[in-house]
CSV table of C-alpha atoms in Angstrom, one decimal:
chain,number,residue,atom,x,y,z
A,24,MET,CA,-30.8,14.2,4.5
A,25,ASN,CA,-33.7,16.0,7.2
A,26,ILE,CA,-33.1,18.7,9.0
A,27,LYS,CA,-31.6,17.4,12.1
A,28,LYS,CA,-29.3,15.1,10.5
A,29,LYS,CA,-27.7,18.7,8.5
A,30,ILE,CA,-27.5,20.6,12.0
A,31,THR,CA,-26.4,17.4,13.7
A,32,LEU,CA,-23.6,17.2,11.7
A,33,THR,CA,-23.2,20.4,10.4
A,34,PHE,CA,-22.3,21.3,14.3
A,35,SER,CA,-20.2,18.5,15.4
A,36,ILE,CA,-17.9,19.1,12.3
A,37,ILE,CA,-17.0,22.5,13.6
A,38,MET,CA,-16.7,21.5,17.2
A,39,THR,CA,-14.5,18.6,16.4
A,40,VAL,CA,-12.0,21.0,14.4
A,41,ILE,CA,-12.1,23.3,16.9
A,42,LEU,CA,-12.2,20.7,19.3
A,43,VAL,CA,-9.3,19.1,17.4
A,44,LEU,CA,-7.2,22.6,16.8
A,45,ILE,CA,-7.3,23.1,20.3
A,46,SER,CA,-6.4,20.1,21.4
A,47,CYS,CA,-3.6,19.9,19.3
A,48,ILE,CA,-2.3,23.6,20.1
A,49,THR,CA,-2.5,22.6,24.4
A,50,TYR,CA,-0.7,18.9,23.6
A,51,GLN,CA,2.5,20.8,21.8
A,52,TYR,CA,2.3,23.3,24.3
A,53,ILE,CA,2.5,21.5,27.1
A,54,ALA,CA,4.6,19.1,25.3
A,55,HIS,CA,6.6,21.5,24.6
A,56,THR,CA,6.5,22.4,28.5
A,57,MET,CA,7.1,19.5,30.0
A,58,LYS,CA,10.2,18.3,27.4
A,59,GLU,CA,11.4,21.7,28.8
A,60,GLN,CA,10.8,20.4,32.3
A,61,LEU,CA,12.2,17.6,32.0
A,62,SER,CA,15.4,18.7,30.6
A,63,GLN,CA,15.6,20.8,33.4
A,64,ASN,CA,15.2,18.1,35.8
A,65,ALA,CA,17.9,16.2,34.1
A,66,VAL,CA,19.9,19.4,34.4
A,67,ASN,CA,19.2,19.9,37.8
A,68,ALA,CA,19.9,16.7,39.1
A,69,LEU,CA,23.2,17.2,37.7
A,70,HIS,CA,24.1,20.3,38.8
A,71,ALA,CA,23.2,18.7,42.4
A,72,SER,CA,25.1,16.1,41.9
A,73,THR,CA,28.4,17.9,41.0
A,74,GLU,CA,27.5,20.2,44.3
A,75,GLN,CA,27.6,17.5,45.8
A,76,LEU,CA,30.1,15.9,44.5
A,77,ASN,CA,32.2,19.3,44.3
A,78,GLY,CA,31.7,19.9,48.0
A,79,TRP,CA,32.5,16.6,49.1
A,80,LEU,CA,36.1,17.0,47.2
A,81,LEU,CA,36.6,20.4,49.0
A,82,SER,CA,35.5,19.1,52.5
A,83,LYS,CA,38.6,16.8,51.3
A,84,ALA,CA,41.3,19.5,50.2
A,85,ALA,CA,40.6,22.0,53.4
A,86,VAL,CA,42.3,19.4,55.7
A,87,VAL,CA,45.4,20.4,53.4
A,88,HIS,CA,44.4,23.9,53.1
A,89,THR,CA,44.4,24.0,57.1
A,90,LYS,CA,47.5,22.1,57.6
A,91,THR,CA,49.4,24.6,54.9
A,92,THR,CA,47.9,27.2,56.7
A,93,SER,CA,48.6,26.7,60.4
A,94,LEU,CA,52.3,25.9,59.4
A,95,GLU,CA,53.2,28.9,57.7
A,96,LEU,CA,52.1,30.7,60.7
A,97,LEU,CA,54.3,28.4,62.9
A,98,ALA,CA,57.5,27.7,60.8
A,99,ASP,CA,59.6,29.9,58.5
A,100,THR,CA,62.0,27.8,57.7
A,101,GLY,CA,60.4,24.8,55.9
A,102,GLU,CA,61.0,22.3,58.9
A,103,VAL,CA,58.1,19.8,58.8
A,104,THR,CA,58.1,17.2,60.9
A,105,PRO,CA,56.6,13.9,60.5
A,106,ALA,CA,54.2,14.5,63.4
A,107,MET,CA,52.8,17.3,61.8
A,108,VAL,CA,51.5,15.1,59.1
A,109,LYS,CA,50.1,11.8,61.3
A,110,GLY,CA,46.6,11.3,61.9
A,111,PHE,CA,44.9,11.8,59.7
A,112,ASP,CA,44.2,8.8,57.8
A,113,LYS,CA,42.6,7.5,61.4
A,114,ALA,CA,40.9,11.2,61.6
A,115,ASP,CA,39.2,10.2,58.1
A,116,PRO,CA,39.5,7.1,56.4
A,117,ASP,CA,39.2,9.1,53.1
A,118,ILE,CA,42.4,10.2,53.8
A,119,SER,CA,45.1,7.7,52.4
A,120,ASP,CA,48.2,9.3,52.8
A,121,LEU,CA,49.0,12.6,54.4
A,122,TYR,CA,53.1,14.2,53.2
A,123,PHE,CA,55.0,16.8,52.5
A,124,GLY,CA,57.9,17.7,49.5
A,125,ARG,CA,60.5,19.9,50.7
A,126,ALA,CA,61.8,22.3,48.1
A,127,ALA,CA,65.3,22.5,49.3
A,128,ASP,CA,66.4,19.0,48.5
A,129,GLY,CA,62.7,17.1,47.2
A,130,ALA,CA,62.8,15.0,50.4
A,131,ILE,CA,59.3,13.6,51.6
A,132,ILE,CA,58.2,13.3,55.2
A,133,ASP,CA,54.8,11.0,54.6
A,134,GLY,CA,52.8,10.8,57.5
A,135,LYS,CA,52.5,7.0,57.7
A,136,ASP,CA,56.8,6.9,58.1
A,137,TRP,CA,56.9,5.6,54.5
A,138,VAL,CA,61.0,5.3,54.1
A,139,PRO,CA,60.8,6.0,50.0
A,140,PRO,CA,64.3,5.3,47.6
A,141,ALA,CA,67.1,6.3,47.9
A,142,ASP,CA,67.4,8.6,44.5
A,143,PHE,CA,63.6,9.4,45.1
A,144,ASP,CA,63.2,13.2,44.3
A,145,ALA,CA,59.7,14.6,45.6
A,146,ARG,CA,59.8,17.7,42.9
A,147,THR,CA,60.1,15.9,40.1
A,148,ARG,CA,56.5,14.2,41.0
A,149,SER,CA,53.3,15.6,39.4
A,150,TRP,CA,51.4,16.4,42.4
A,151,TYR,CA,54.5,18.4,43.5
A,152,LYS,CA,55.1,20.1,40.4
A,153,GLU,CA,51.2,21.0,40.3
A,154,ALA,CA,50.9,22.7,43.0
A,155,ALA,CA,53.8,24.6,42.7
A,156,ALA,CA,52.9,26.0,39.4
A,157,LYS,CA,49.7,27.2,40.1
A,158,ASN,CA,50.4,28.3,43.5
A,159,GLY,CA,47.7,26.9,45.1
A,160,LEU,CA,45.6,24.6,45.7
A,161,CYS,CA,45.8,21.8,43.1
A,162,PHE,CA,44.3,18.4,42.3
A,163,GLY,CA,46.1,16.5,40.1
A,164,GLU,CA,45.5,13.3,38.4
A,165,PRO,CA,44.1,10.2,40.2
A,166,TYR,CA,46.0,7.3,40.3
A,167,LEU,CA,45.9,3.7,41.5
A,168,ASP,CA,47.8,4.0,45.0
A,169,GLY,CA,50.0,0.6,45.9
A,170,VAL,CA,48.9,0.7,48.9
A,171,THR,CA,45.4,0.4,49.3
A,172,LYS,CA,45.3,-0.7,45.9
A,173,LYS,CA,42.5,1.4,45.6
A,174,VAL,CA,42.4,5.0,43.4
A,175,ALA,CA,43.5,8.0,45.0
A,176,LEU,CA,43.3,11.5,44.1
A,177,PRO,CA,46.4,13.9,45.4
A,178,ILE,CA,45.2,17.1,46.5
A,179,GLY,CA,48.3,19.7,47.2
A,180,MET,CA,49.1,23.2,48.0
A,181,PRO,CA,52.3,25.2,47.8
A,182,LEU,CA,53.6,25.7,51.9
A,183,LYS,CA,55.4,29.5,51.0
A,184,SER,CA,57.4,31.7,54.2
A,185,ASN,CA,56.2,34.7,55.1
A,186,SER,CA,58.5,36.2,52.4
A,187,GLY,CA,56.6,34.1,49.7
A,188,ALA,CA,59.6,31.8,49.0
A,189,LEU,CA,58.3,28.0,48.2
A,190,LEU,CA,59.4,25.4,51.5
A,191,GLY,CA,57.5,22.8,49.5
A,192,VAL,CA,54.5,21.0,49.0
A,193,ILE,CA,52.7,19.7,51.5
A,194,SER,CA,50.1,16.3,50.0
A,195,GLU,CA,47.4,14.1,51.2
A,196,ASP,CA,46.1,11.4,49.4
A,197,VAL,CA,42.2,10.7,49.1
A,198,LEU,CA,40.8,7.6,48.1
A,199,ILE,CA,37.9,8.9,45.8
A,200,ASP,CA,35.7,5.8,46.2
A,201,THR,CA,32.7,7.5,47.9
A,202,VAL,CA,33.3,9.8,44.9
A,203,PHE,CA,32.2,6.2,42.4
A,204,GLU,CA,29.8,5.1,44.7
A,205,THR,CA,28.5,8.9,44.3
A,206,VAL,CA,28.4,8.4,40.9
A,207,ALA,CA,27.0,5.0,40.5
A,208,LYS,CA,24.0,6.0,43.0
A,209,ILE,CA,23.2,8.6,40.3
A,210,GLN,CA,20.2,7.8,38.8
A,211,PRO,CA,17.4,10.7,38.2
A,212,PHE,CA,15.5,8.7,35.9
A,213,PRO,CA,14.3,5.0,34.9
A,214,SER,CA,17.6,3.4,32.5
A,215,SER,CA,19.5,6.6,33.4
A,216,PHE,CA,22.9,6.5,34.2
A,217,ALA,CA,25.9,8.8,35.2
A,218,PHE,CA,29.8,8.9,34.4
A,219,LEU,CA,32.8,10.5,35.1
A,220,LEU,CA,35.8,11.7,32.8
A,221,ASN,CA,38.8,13.0,34.6
A,222,ASN,CA,40.8,16.3,32.7
A,223,SER,CA,42.5,14.1,29.9
A,224,GLY,CA,39.2,12.4,29.4
A,225,LYS,CA,40.0,9.1,30.9
A,226,ILE,CA,36.9,7.5,32.1
A,227,MET,CA,36.7,7.0,35.6
A,228,ALA,CA,33.5,6.0,36.5
A,229,TYR,CA,30.9,4.4,34.0
A,230,PRO,CA,28.2,1.2,34.0
A,231,ASP,CA,30.6,-1.0,31.9
A,232,ASP,CA,33.3,-1.9,33.9
A,233,ALA,CA,35.5,-3.0,30.7
A,234,VAL,CA,35.8,0.3,29.9
A,235,LYS,CA,37.1,1.9,33.1
A,236,GLY,CA,40.4,4.0,33.1
A,237,LYS,CA,40.1,4.0,29.0
A,238,ASP,CA,40.9,7.4,27.3
A,239,ILE,CA,36.7,7.7,25.7
A,240,HIS,CA,38.2,8.7,22.3
A,241,GLU,CA,39.8,5.6,22.1
A,242,VAL,CA,36.6,3.8,23.2
A,243,ALA,CA,34.8,3.9,19.6
A,244,ALA,CA,31.4,2.6,21.2
A,245,LEU,CA,31.2,6.1,22.5
A,246,GLY,CA,32.1,7.5,19.8
A,247,SER,CA,29.3,9.8,19.2
A,248,LEU,CA,29.0,10.8,23.1
A,249,THR,CA,32.8,11.7,22.8
A,250,SER,CA,31.5,14.1,19.8
A,251,LEU,CA,29.2,15.6,21.5
A,252,ILE,CA,31.1,16.8,24.5
A,253,ASP,CA,33.9,17.9,22.8
A,254,SER,CA,31.9,19.9,20.4
A,255,SER,CA,30.0,21.8,23.4
A,256,ALA,CA,32.0,25.2,24.7
A,257,ASN,CA,33.5,24.9,28.3
A,258,HIS,CA,32.6,20.7,28.5
A,259,GLN,CA,28.9,22.2,29.7
A,260,GLY,CA,26.2,21.4,27.6
A,261,MET,CA,23.2,19.1,26.4
A,262,GLY,CA,21.9,17.3,23.6
A,263,THR,CA,21.1,13.3,22.0
A,264,TYR,CA,23.4,11.0,21.0
A,265,ASP,CA,23.5,7.1,19.5
A,266,ASN,CA,24.5,4.6,22.5
A,267,GLY,CA,24.8,1.6,20.7
A,268,GLY,CA,21.8,1.9,18.5
A,269,GLU,CA,19.0,3.6,21.1
A,270,GLU,CA,18.9,7.9,21.6
A,271,GLN,CA,20.1,8.8,24.7
A,272,TYR,CA,19.5,12.2,25.7
A,273,LEU,CA,22.6,13.6,27.8
A,274,VAL,CA,23.4,17.1,29.8
A,275,PHE,CA,27.2,17.2,31.3
A,276,GLU,CA,28.9,19.8,33.4
A,277,PRO,CA,32.4,20.0,35.1
A,278,ILE,CA,33.3,19.7,38.8
A,279,ALA,CA,33.7,23.2,39.7
A,280,SER,CA,36.8,22.1,42.3
A,281,THR,CA,38.8,19.2,39.6
A,282,GLY,CA,37.3,19.7,35.9
A,283,TRP,CA,36.1,16.9,35.7
A,284,ILE,CA,33.8,16.3,33.7
A,285,LEU,CA,30.4,14.9,35.4
A,286,GLY,CA,27.3,13.4,32.9
A,287,ILE,CA,23.9,11.6,33.3
A,288,SER,CA,22.8,9.9,29.8
A,289,VAL,CA,19.0,9.1,30.0
A,290,PRO,CA,17.0,7.2,26.8
A,291,VAL,CA,14.4,9.5,25.2
A,292,SER,CA,11.8,6.9,25.2
A,293,VAL,CA,12.0,7.1,29.3
A,294,ILE,CA,12.5,11.0,28.9
A,295,TYR,CA,9.3,11.1,26.4
A,296,ALA,CA,7.5,8.5,28.5
A,297,PRO,CA,4.9,10.7,30.5
A,298,LEU,CA,4.8,12.7,26.6
A,299,ILE,CA,3.2,9.1,25.3
A,300,THR,CA,0.8,8.7,28.2
A,301,LEU,CA,0.4,12.8,27.8
A,302,ARG,CA,-0.7,11.5,24.3
A,303,TRP,CA,-3.2,8.9,24.9
A,304,ILE,CA,-4.4,11.1,27.9
A,305,PHE,CA,-5.6,13.9,24.9
A,306,ALA,CA,-6.7,11.2,22.8
A,307,ILE,CA,-9.4,9.9,25.2
A,308,GLY,CA,-10.5,13.1,26.0
A,309,THR,CA,-10.9,14.2,22.7
A,310,ILE,CA,-13.3,11.2,21.6
A,311,LEU,CA,-14.6,11.4,25.0
A,312,ALA,CA,-15.7,15.4,24.8
A,313,LEU,CA,-16.8,14.3,20.4
A,314,LEU,CA,-18.8,12.0,21.4
A,315,ILE,CA,-20.3,14.8,24.3
A,316,ILE,CA,-20.2,17.6,21.4
A,317,ILE,CA,-22.1,14.7,19.2
A,318,ALA,CA,-24.6,14.2,21.6
A,319,ALA,CA,-25.3,17.4,22.3
A,320,SER,CA,-25.5,18.1,19.0
A,321,TRP,CA,-28.3,15.7,18.3
A,322,LEU,CA,-30.2,17.0,21.4
A,323,VAL,CA,-30.1,20.5,20.5
A,324,ALA,CA,-31.4,19.8,15.9
A,325,ARG,CA,-33.6,17.4,17.6
A,326,ARG,CA,-35.4,20.5,19.6
A,327,ILE,CA,-34.8,22.4,16.4
A,328,SER,CA,-36.1,20.4,14.0
A,329,GLN,CA,-38.7,18.7,15.9
A,330,PRO,CA,-40.6,22.0,15.9
A,331,ILE,CA,-40.8,22.4,12.2
A,332,GLU,CA,-41.4,18.0,11.5
A,333,GLN,CA,-44.8,19.2,13.0
A,334,LEU,CA,-45.4,22.0,11.2
A,335,GLN,CA,-44.2,19.5,8.4
A,336,GLN,CA,-46.7,16.6,9.2
A,337,ILE,CA,-49.3,19.6,9.7
A,338,ALA,CA,-48.4,21.3,6.3
A,339,SER,CA,-48.9,17.6,4.3
A,340,GLN,CA,-51.6,16.9,5.8
A,341,VAL,CA,-53.5,20.2,5.3
A,342,ALA,CA,-52.3,19.9,2.0
A,343,ALA,CA,-54.1,16.3,1.8
A,344,GLY,CA,-57.3,18.5,3.0
A,345,ASP,CA,-57.0,17.5,6.6
A,346,PHE,CA,-57.5,21.1,8.7
A,347,THR,CA,-58.6,18.9,12.2
A,348,GLN,CA,-54.8,18.9,13.6
A,349,SER,CA,-54.0,22.3,15.6
A,350,VAL,CA,-50.8,24.3,15.9
A,351,GLU,CA,-49.1,25.0,19.0
A,352,ILE,CA,-46.8,27.7,19.7
A,353,GLU,CA,-44.5,27.8,22.2
A,354,GLY,CA,-41.9,30.4,22.4
A,355,THR,CA,-40.7,34.3,20.8
A,356,ASP,CA,-38.4,32.7,18.4
A,357,GLU,CA,-38.1,32.1,14.6
A,358,ILE,CA,-39.6,28.8,15.0
A,359,ALA,CA,-42.9,29.7,16.9
A,360,LYS,CA,-43.2,32.9,14.0
A,361,LEU,CA,-43.2,30.3,11.8
A,362,ALA,CA,-45.7,28.2,13.6
A,363,THR,CA,-48.1,31.0,14.3
A,364,GLY,CA,-48.0,31.9,10.2
A,365,CYS,CA,-48.5,28.2,10.0
A,366,LYS,CA,-51.8,28.6,11.7
A,367,THR,CA,-52.7,31.1,10.0
A,368,MET,CA,-52.0,29.9,7.2
A,369,GLN,CA,-54.3,27.0,8.3
A,370,GLU,CA,-56.9,29.3,9.3
A,371,ASP,CA,-57.4,31.2,6.0
A,372,LEU,CA,-57.6,27.7,4.2
A,373,ARG,CA,-60.6,26.4,6.3
A,374,THR,CA,-62.0,29.8,5.9
A,375,LEU,CA,-60.9,29.9,1.9
A,376,ILE,CA,-62.4,26.2,1.4
A,377,ARG,CA,-66.1,26.9,3.2
A,378,LYS,CA,-66.3,29.8,1.2
A,379,VAL,CA,-65.2,27.2,-2.4
A,380,GLN,CA,-67.5,25.0,-0.7
A,381,GLU,CA,-71.1,27.2,0.0
A,382,GLN,CA,-70.5,28.8,-3.6
A,383,SER,CA,-69.9,25.7,-5.3
A,384,SER,CA,-73.1,25.2,-3.8
A,385,HIS,CA,-75.2,27.6,-5.6
A,386,LEU,CA,-73.4,26.6,-9.0
A,387,ALA,CA,-74.7,23.2,-8.7
A,388,ALA,CA,-78.1,24.9,-8.0
A,389,ALA,CA,-77.5,27.2,-11.0
A,390,SER,CA,-75.9,24.3,-13.0
A,391,GLU,CA,-78.7,22.1,-12.7
A,392,GLU,CA,-81.2,25.0,-14.1
A,393,LEU,CA,-79.1,25.9,-17.0
A,394,THR,CA,-79.2,22.1,-17.5
A,395,ALA,CA,-83.1,22.4,-17.8
A,396,SER,CA,-82.8,25.4,-20.3
A,397,ALA,CA,-80.7,23.6,-22.4
A,398,GLN,CA,-82.6,20.6,-22.7
A,399,GLN,CA,-85.8,22.6,-23.1
A,400,THR,CA,-83.3,24.8,-26.1
A,401,SER,CA,-82.5,21.2,-27.4
A,402,LEU,CA,-86.5,20.3,-28.4
A,403,ALA,CA,-87.1,23.4,-29.7
A,404,ALA,CA,-83.9,22.9,-31.5
A,405,ASN,CA,-85.0,19.9,-32.7
A,406,GLN,CA,-88.1,20.9,-33.8
A,407,VAL,CA,-86.8,23.9,-35.7
A,408,ALA,CA,-84.5,21.5,-37.6
A,409,ASP,CA,-87.6,19.5,-38.0
A,410,SER,CA,-89.4,22.3,-39.6
A,411,ILE,CA,-86.0,23.3,-41.7
A,412,THR,CA,-85.9,19.9,-42.9
A,413,ASN,CA,-89.6,20.1,-44.6
A,414,VAL,CA,-89.0,23.3,-45.8
A,415,ALA,CA,-86.3,21.7,-47.5
A,416,ALA,CA,-87.7,19.1,-49.0
A,417,ARG,CA,-90.7,21.0,-50.0
A,418,THR,CA,-88.1,23.2,-51.4
A,419,ASP,CA,-86.8,20.9,-53.2
A,420,GLU,CA,-90.1,19.5,-55.0
A,421,GLN,CA,-90.5,22.8,-55.9
A,422,ARG,CA,-87.2,23.4,-57.5
A,423,THR,CA,-87.8,20.5,-59.6
A,424,ALA,CA,-91.5,22.0,-60.7
A,425,VAL,CA,-89.1,24.9,-61.4
A,426,THR,CA,-87.2,23.1,-63.6
A,427,HIS,CA,-89.8,21.4,-65.6
A,428,THR,CA,-91.7,24.6,-66.0
A,429,THR,CA,-88.3,26.1,-67.5
A,430,GLN,CA,-87.7,23.0,-70.2
A,431,VAL,CA,-91.2,23.0,-71.5
A,432,VAL,CA,-91.1,27.1,-71.6
A,433,THR,CA,-87.4,25.9,-73.5
A,434,ASP,CA,-89.6,23.4,-75.7
A,435,MET,CA,-91.9,26.2,-76.1
A,436,SER,CA,-89.5,28.6,-77.1
A,437,HIS,CA,-87.6,26.5,-80.0
A,438,ASP,CA,-91.1,25.7,-81.1
A,439,LEU,CA,-91.8,29.2,-82.0
A,440,ALA,CA,-88.5,29.5,-83.4
A,441,ALA,CA,-89.5,26.8,-85.8
A,442,ILE,CA,-92.3,28.2,-86.8
A,443,SER,CA,-90.8,32.2,-87.1
A,444,ALA,CA,-88.7,30.4,-89.3
A,445,THR,CA,-91.0,28.6,-91.5
A,446,SER,CA,-93.2,31.7,-91.4
A,447,PRO,CA,-91.4,33.7,-94.8
A,448,SER,CA,-91.3,30.6,-96.9
A,449,VAL,CA,-95.9,30.3,-95.7
A,450,ALA,CA,-95.9,33.5,-96.9
A,451,GLU,CA,-94.4,33.4,-100.5
A,452,ALA,CA,-96.0,29.9,-100.9
A,453,SER,CA,-99.1,32.2,-100.6
A,454,ALA,CA,-98.7,35.0,-102.7
A,455,ASN,CA,-97.8,32.7,-105.4
A,456,ALA,CA,-101.4,30.9,-105.2
A,457,ALA,CA,-103.4,33.8,-105.5
A,458,PRO,CA,-105.1,34.8,-108.5
């Protein structure tokens, strides 16, 4: 692997790791912020809806409150006439009826001239008892109005004398179709929906008409939702639950005036849909950034490695004996210093080789002279060798003569010895032969 690839790979890996870490941290932070923002948006939508419904309910309750206050100023005997409770349904179409239940005998004064049965006693009715027990403005339990066949909400308030004695309860029936329509329109996110529960857990509004009017605890399909609400404090909170196999995000809180629970349910997939888009944006952005980093790394590596590669080529040519290539020096960085050193080395080698070549010429001349001398020495040596050969030959001849002479002397010595051995006998014979 050449230096360009090494630099590109190293730089790309380092920058990739840094980029991925920064991208992951940034994505997690933005995702967390978006989740909180989306959750807050759901909470804000819920709060706005509860405030809207609460304001509408209080505006209807203001009729009862105003009427009760005015009657307390005008009457101290509890005598309420039909004229006092007539005409409100015309002024406000949401008000179905306004009536007064007298504490003294349980009689009812109805704004629509309704005639009760003979045994009717207003004091036994829930709207009367709840308002009297609360001793203030009271929202009762919704019921199906027999005349209009619509769901009506009784709102009552006790009427008292100047001394504080209970004179009766003034109550109105408010048609709450507007509430249902408002709840049905609450959709802060795609595929989200809202629902409404009364104080006893009865479902007042829900997208599925089949469960309306039922106790939420009796609807098995809503068991997960019910558990989430029941486990909350003050029937207010948020969380996730399973809705028919689909995970839902739920925010809920009570309406201040009635205590009803308004909830907004949003599919988790919808809540996190922006995060999926964000994830793709980060992924594509990271890939593009990586490509840019790789390209930049290659350019940087090329800028760094190109002078080095040129120096390597020049060094190879110098090693092959070619000193004609010139070294270009640009800048003052380490590579420029390396090029300066390479140029100096090239010039030094060129000078050294020139000197070596000159010395080689001198050595060649001297070598020729030595060769001539060696030839003469060789001829002289041959002559000496021939002389030595002749001397050796003569020496052999002399050695042969000496050997022959030695043999003659040896023979003569033997003869003399033999003569010496026979001398006494000759002497004795000569003695004997004398006269």
